[in-house]
Each structure stands twice: as C-alpha cells, then as structure tokens.
Coordinates of C-alpha atoms in Angstrom, one line a residue:
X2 CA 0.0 0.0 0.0
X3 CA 1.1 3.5 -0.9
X4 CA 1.8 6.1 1.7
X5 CA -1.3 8.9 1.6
X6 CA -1.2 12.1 0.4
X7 CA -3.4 15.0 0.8
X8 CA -3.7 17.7 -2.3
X9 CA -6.3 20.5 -1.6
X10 CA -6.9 22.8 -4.4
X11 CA -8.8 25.7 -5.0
X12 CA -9.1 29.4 -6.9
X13 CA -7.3 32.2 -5.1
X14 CA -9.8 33.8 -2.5
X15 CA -11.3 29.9 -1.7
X16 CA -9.6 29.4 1.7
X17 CA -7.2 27.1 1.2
X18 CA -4.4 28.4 3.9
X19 CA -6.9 28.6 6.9
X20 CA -8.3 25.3 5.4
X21 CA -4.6 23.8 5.6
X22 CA -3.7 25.5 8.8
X23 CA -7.1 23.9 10.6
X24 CA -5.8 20.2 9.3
X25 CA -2.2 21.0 10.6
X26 CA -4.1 21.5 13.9
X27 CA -5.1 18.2 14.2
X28 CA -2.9 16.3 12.2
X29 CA 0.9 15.7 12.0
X30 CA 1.2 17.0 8.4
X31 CA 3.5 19.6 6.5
X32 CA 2.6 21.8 3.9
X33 CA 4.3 21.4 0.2
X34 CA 3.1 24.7 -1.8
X35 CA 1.0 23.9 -4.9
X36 CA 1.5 28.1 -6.1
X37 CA 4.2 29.4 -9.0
X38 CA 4.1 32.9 -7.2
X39 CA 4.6 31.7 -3.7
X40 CA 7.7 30.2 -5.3
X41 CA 9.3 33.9 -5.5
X42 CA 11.7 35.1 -1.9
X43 CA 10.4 39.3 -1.2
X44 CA 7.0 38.6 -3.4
X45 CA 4.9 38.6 -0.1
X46 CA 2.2 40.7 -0.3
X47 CA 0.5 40.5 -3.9
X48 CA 1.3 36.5 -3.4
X49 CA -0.7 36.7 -0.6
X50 CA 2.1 34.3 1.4
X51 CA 1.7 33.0 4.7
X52 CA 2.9 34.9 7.4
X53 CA 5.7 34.2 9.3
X54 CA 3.1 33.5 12.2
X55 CA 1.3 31.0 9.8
X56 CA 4.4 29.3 8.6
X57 CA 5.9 28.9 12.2
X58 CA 2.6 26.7 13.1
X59 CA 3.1 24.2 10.7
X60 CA 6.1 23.6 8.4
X61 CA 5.9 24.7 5.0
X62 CA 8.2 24.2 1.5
X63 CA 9.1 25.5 -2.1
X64 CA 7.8 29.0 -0.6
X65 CA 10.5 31.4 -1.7
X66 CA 13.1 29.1 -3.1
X67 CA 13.9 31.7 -6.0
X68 CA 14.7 35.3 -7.0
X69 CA 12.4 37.1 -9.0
X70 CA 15.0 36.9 -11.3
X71 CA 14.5 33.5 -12.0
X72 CA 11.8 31.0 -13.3
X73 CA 10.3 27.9 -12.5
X74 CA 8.8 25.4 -14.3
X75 CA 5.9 22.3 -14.3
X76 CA 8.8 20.1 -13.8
X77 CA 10.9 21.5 -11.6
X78 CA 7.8 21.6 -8.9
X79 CA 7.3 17.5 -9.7
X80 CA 10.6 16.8 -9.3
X81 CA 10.8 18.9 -5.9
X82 CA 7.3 17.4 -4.8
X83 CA 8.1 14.0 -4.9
X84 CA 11.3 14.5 -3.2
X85 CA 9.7 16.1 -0.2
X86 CA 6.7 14.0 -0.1
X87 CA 9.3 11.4 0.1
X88 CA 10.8 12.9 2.8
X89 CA 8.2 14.1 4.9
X90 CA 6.7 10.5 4.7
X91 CA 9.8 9.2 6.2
X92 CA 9.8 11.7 9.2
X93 CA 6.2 9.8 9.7
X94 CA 4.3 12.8 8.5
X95 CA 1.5 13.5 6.0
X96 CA 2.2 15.3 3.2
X97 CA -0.5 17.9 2.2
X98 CA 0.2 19.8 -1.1
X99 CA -2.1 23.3 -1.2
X100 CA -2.4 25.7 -4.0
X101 CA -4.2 27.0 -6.9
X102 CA -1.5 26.8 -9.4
X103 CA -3.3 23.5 -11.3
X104 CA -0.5 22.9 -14.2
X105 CA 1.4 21.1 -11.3
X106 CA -1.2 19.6 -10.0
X107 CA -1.7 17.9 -13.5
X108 CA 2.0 17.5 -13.9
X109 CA 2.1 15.8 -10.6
X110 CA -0.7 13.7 -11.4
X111 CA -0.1 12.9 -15.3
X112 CA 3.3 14.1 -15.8
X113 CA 4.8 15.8 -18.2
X114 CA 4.4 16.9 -22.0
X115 CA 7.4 17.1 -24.4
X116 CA 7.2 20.3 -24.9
X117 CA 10.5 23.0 -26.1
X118 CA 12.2 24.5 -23.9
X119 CA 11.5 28.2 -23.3
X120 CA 13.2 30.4 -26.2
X121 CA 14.1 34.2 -24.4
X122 CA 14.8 35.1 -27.9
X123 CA 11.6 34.0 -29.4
X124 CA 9.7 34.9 -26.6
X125 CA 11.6 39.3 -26.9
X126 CA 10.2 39.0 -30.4
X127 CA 7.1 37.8 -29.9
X128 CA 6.9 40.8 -26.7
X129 CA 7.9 43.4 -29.2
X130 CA 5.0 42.3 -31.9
X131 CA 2.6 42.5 -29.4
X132 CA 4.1 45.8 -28.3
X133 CA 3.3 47.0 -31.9
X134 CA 0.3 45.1 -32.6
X135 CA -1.8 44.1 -29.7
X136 CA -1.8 41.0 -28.2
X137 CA -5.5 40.1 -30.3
X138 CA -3.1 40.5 -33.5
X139 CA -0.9 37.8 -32.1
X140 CA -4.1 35.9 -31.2
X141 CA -5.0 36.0 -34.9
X142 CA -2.0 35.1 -35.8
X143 CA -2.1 31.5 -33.8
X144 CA -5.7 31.2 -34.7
X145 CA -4.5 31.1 -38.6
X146 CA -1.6 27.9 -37.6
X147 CA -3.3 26.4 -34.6
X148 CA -7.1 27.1 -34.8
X149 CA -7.6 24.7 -32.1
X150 CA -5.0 26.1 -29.6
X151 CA -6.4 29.7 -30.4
X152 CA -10.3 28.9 -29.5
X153 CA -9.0 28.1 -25.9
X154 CA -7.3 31.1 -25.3
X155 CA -9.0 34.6 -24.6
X156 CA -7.1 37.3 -27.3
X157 CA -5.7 39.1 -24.2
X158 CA -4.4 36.3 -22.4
X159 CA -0.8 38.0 -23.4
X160 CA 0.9 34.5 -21.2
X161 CA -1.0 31.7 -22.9
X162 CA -0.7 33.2 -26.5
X163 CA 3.1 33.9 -26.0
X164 CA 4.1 30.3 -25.3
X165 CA 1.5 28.9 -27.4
X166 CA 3.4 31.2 -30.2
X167 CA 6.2 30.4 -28.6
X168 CA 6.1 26.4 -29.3
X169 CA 4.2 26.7 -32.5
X170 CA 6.5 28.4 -34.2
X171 CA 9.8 26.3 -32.7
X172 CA 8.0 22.9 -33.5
X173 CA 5.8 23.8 -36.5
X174 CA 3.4 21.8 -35.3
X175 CA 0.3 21.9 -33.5
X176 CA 0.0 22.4 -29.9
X177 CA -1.5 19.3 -29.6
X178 CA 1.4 17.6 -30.8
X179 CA 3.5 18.8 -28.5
X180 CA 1.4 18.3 -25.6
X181 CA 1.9 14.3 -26.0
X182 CA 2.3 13.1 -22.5
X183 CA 5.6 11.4 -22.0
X184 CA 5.6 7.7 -20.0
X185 CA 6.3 8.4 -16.8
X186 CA 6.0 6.5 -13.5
X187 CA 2.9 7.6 -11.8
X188 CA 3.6 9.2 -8.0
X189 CA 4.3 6.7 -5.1
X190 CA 1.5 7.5 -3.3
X191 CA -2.1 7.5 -2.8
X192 CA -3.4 11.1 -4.0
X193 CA -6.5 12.2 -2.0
X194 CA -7.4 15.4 -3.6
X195 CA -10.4 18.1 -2.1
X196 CA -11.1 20.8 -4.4
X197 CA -12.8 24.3 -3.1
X198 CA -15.5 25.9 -5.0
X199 CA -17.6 28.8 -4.8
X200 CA -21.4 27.8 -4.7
X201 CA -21.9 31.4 -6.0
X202 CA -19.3 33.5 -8.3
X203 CA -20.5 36.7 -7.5
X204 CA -19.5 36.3 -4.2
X205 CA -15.7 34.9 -4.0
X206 CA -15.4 37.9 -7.2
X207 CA -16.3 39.9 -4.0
X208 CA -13.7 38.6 -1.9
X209 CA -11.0 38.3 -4.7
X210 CA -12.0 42.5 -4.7
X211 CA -11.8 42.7 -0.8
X212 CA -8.4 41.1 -1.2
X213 CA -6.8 43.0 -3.9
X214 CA -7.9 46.5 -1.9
X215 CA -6.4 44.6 0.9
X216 CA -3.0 44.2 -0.9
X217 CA -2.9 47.6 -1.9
X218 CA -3.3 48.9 1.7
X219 CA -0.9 46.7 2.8
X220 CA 1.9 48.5 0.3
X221 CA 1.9 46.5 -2.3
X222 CA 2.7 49.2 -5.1
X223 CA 5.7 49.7 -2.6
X224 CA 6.8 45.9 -2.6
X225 CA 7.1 46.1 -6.7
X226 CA 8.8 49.5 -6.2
X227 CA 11.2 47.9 -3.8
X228 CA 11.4 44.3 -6.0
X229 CA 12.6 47.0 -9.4
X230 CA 15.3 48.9 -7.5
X231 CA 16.7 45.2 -5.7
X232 CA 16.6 43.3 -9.1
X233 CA 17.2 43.3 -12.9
X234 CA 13.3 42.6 -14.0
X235 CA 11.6 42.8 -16.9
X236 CA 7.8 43.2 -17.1
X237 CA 8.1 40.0 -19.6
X238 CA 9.3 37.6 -16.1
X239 CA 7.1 35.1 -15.2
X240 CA 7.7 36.6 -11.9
X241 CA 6.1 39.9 -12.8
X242 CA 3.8 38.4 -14.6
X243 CA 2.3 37.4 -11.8
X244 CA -1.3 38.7 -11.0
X245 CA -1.3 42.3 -9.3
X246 CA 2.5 42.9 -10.0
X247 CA 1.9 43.3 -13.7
X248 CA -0.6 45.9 -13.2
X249 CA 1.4 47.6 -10.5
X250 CA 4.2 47.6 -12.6
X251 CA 2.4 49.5 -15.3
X252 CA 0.8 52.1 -13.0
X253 CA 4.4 52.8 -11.4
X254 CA 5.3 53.8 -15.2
X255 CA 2.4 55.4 -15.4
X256 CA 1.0 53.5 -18.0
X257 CA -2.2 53.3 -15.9
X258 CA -3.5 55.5 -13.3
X259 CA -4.2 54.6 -10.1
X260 CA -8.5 53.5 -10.4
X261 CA -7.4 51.6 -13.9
X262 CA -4.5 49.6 -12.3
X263 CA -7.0 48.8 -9.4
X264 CA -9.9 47.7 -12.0
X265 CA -7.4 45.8 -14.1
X266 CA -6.0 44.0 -11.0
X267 CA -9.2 42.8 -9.7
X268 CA -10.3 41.9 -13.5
X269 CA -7.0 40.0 -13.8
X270 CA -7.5 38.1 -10.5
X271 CA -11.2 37.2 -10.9
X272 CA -9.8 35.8 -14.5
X273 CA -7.2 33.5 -13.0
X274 CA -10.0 32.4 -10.9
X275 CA -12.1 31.4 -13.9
X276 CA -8.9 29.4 -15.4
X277 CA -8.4 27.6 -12.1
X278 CA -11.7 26.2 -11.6
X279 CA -12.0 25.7 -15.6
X280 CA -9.0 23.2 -14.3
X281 CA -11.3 21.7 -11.9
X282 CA -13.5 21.0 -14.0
X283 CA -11.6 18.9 -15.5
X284 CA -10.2 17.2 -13.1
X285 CA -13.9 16.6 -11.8
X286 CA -14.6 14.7 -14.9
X287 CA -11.4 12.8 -14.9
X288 CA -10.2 12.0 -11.3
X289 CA -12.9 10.1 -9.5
X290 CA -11.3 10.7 -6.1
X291 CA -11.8 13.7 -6.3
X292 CA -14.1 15.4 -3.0
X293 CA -15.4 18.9 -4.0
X294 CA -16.8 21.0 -1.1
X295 CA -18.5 25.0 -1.3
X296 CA -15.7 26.9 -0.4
X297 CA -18.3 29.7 1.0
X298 CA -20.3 27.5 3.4
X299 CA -19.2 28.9 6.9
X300 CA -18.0 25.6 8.5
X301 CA -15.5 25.3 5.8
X302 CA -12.6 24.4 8.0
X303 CA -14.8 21.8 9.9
X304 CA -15.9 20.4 6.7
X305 CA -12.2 19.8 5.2
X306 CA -11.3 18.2 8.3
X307 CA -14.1 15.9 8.6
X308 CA -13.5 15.0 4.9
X309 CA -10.2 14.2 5.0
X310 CA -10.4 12.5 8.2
X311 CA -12.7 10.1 6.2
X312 CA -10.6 9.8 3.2
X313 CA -7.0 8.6 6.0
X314 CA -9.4 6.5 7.5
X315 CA -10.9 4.6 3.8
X316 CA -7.7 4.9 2.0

C-alpha cells in the first residue's frame, strides 16, 4: 500500500491556507506549496504568502526558493514534490500539497508533455510584436496555424498566446502535438485530492476585490517599487507576470493610473479564478477521487477536516 497524500486545491480567494492550517491542527502534516508565485523570496504581499506567524505553526516548503529573477517550471515543482513528499513521509508525517497553481497539480498527477524549452529570444520578439500590434493581433495570428489552440485562449491572455506562439512556431506543429504526455512512473502514493469551489461566483469575485484592496493597503505598489530597485526585471518575467504585479508595474510607469490599475487587478485576479476552476472542471470529470466542497459555506474548515479525516481512514 502506498503512503497517503493530501492535495487540496482551490481558486485564489477559496480558503485554502486557513483550510490547511485547521488540518495541521489536528494532524501531524506539512505543507508542500502547490503556487508558482509563492515560489518567488520578497514577493509577499500581492502573493498573498503565509505569514511568518502561519508558517511557524506548521512547516511549509518551495515558498521562496527563487529570485524574481528566476523561473520555475511544471517540472521543476514534480521533481521537488516528490522529493519532499518522500521525505516528509519518512519523518512519519503527512504530506499535504495546497495551491491553486493546477498545471502542477496535473504535472504531478499525469506528468509531463514534451514540450520545447522556453526560447528568451523568441519569446523578446514575440513581446515586441505585441508591443506594436496588440496581443489580439498575435491571437489572430495563432488562430491562422493552430485554430484549435487559439479557440481556448481569450485574445488578451498576453501569457498563454506567448508560449502557445512560442512552441508553435519552434516545433511547427500543432500544440497538440506537442502536448503528447511522456511515459512516466505515476507518484508513489495514494493522492487524496479536495477541491474548493464557490457555490456562487459573485460572491468569492467579491472577496477576490476585498483582497486585492487589501494588498494595496498593505503596500503592495511599494513591494514592486522595492522588487525593481533590488533586481534586474523585466515586465516580460514570469515573476512579474504574476497577478497584481503586472498591473502595478504599469501604474508605477504610469501607464495606468491609479482606479485603472486597481480595475485591471481585480479583472485580472477574478480571470485567473475562472482558469483555475475551468482546471477543476476537468479534473472533476477525470479524477474520480476527487471530493469537492463549497468553499463559501461557513463551516469550511470543519468540513475539510471531517473529509479528509474520512478519506485517512478509507484509503
């Protein structure tokens, strides 16, 4: 028998740290971050990370294990995950892997696809098109080689359309082609996954507002200010691509003003939202485990404990 191992999942806003922090309450687990921004050391508030407070209560890793400098990919986090579920096993722990970022829960999952490495040549062309164009130009342009790959994307998803570019025109092929799934070894361990969602949209958009107001109180224009004067970035990063430090980027060159940056953060953050539970979806329809619980009801804590309680206990 495989040792367990928890995976809750959710859209930003759903309550997944105080969901996690009520399990590590009452179970001996540790907590392996399922998040690409929480990866990022001095991205703290517009990442939302745990406090210092939160992190002392329970262990946590791959929270700021690079610079903003720096990327990291799909399968960098699987490699790293099944390391330290490994290890956390062997201390006679539980491994519990929380995030929103679903591409590595996939990757962990599924594995990999055999896909081209990233091309920062490529990619500074395709930026500069867009620059001159519009990012709904370059949409049109995918849409005319990869119709299907274009009719997923939104024209101003400016991420998605780069690296679907970005591949394209490296392989000249299809996306599809490239998304082949390699043969690998699935994880050595039995995957218990809860997924969070909203019973009602309008009302986690509300929260995801109440937080991004919440951000900006707390000095998060500042925290960019301070991440552009402490390192060499470039809006093109995947660190500041990141939701509310794009936007905050652009208002400190005055791209934006202030109300526009605010509206296009919140619109940016309820649309990662829609994306991540687009991903559950899917892994509703393809992952029979799989528990799903309303991430607004009040006793939400209770509830995740009492599921996964039940899941240790039938596994």
């Amino acid at each position: 028998m495989h040792p367990p191992a928890l995976l809750l999942l959710g859209p930003t806003a759903s309550g997944k740290t105080a969901s996690a922090l009520a399990l590590a309450r009452i179970l001996p687990i540790e907590i392996v971050s399922v998040d690409s921004a929480l990866v990022y050391r001095n991205m703290d508030i517009g990442t939302a990370k745990p406090t210092a407070e939160e992190r002392a209560a329970c262990p946590h890793h791959l929270i700021d294990i690079v610079t903003p400098e720096e990327s990291y990919s799909a399968a960098q986090f699987r490699a790293d995950a099944l390391r330290l579920m490994d290890e956390i096993t062997a201390r006679g722990r539980i491994p519990l892997l929380a995030g929103g970022t679903m591409l590595y829960f996939k990757a962990l999952r599924d594995g990999l696809s055999d896909l081209p490495a990233a091309d920062a040549a490529l990619r500074a062309e395709i930026d500069a098109e867009a620059a001159k164009h519009g990012w709904p130009a370059l949409h049109a342009e995918l849409a005319r080689l990869d119709p299907d790959a274009a009719a997923r994307l939104e024209p101003g998803d400016s991420q998605r359309i780069q690296r679907a570019l970005e591949i394209v025109r490296l392989t000249g092929r299809p996306l599809a082609d490239s998304y082949a799934r390699r043969e690998m070894a699935p994880p050595p361990f039995r995957l218990l996954p809860i997924a969070l969602a909203p019973s009602d949209r309008a009302v986690l958009h509300a929260r995801i507002e109440q937080r991004f107001d919440a951000m900006l109180a707390a000095g998060l224009i500042d925290e960019v200010r301070g991440l552009r004067e402490r390192y060499r970035l470039e809006l093109t990063m995947p660190s500041m691509r990141c939701v509310g430090y794009r936007q905050a980027w652009e208002y400190l060159d005055r791209t934006d003003d202030y109300d526009t940056m605010r509206f296009k953060g919140i619109a940016a953050t309820r649309q990662l939202a829609k994306r991540q539970l687009t991903w559950q979806r899917q892994f509703r329809d393809t992952w029979p485990e799989l528990v799903e619980l309303d991430c607004l009801r009040p006793d939400l804590a209770d509830a995740v404990t009492t599921t996964v309680q039940r899941l240790l206990a039938t596994a």
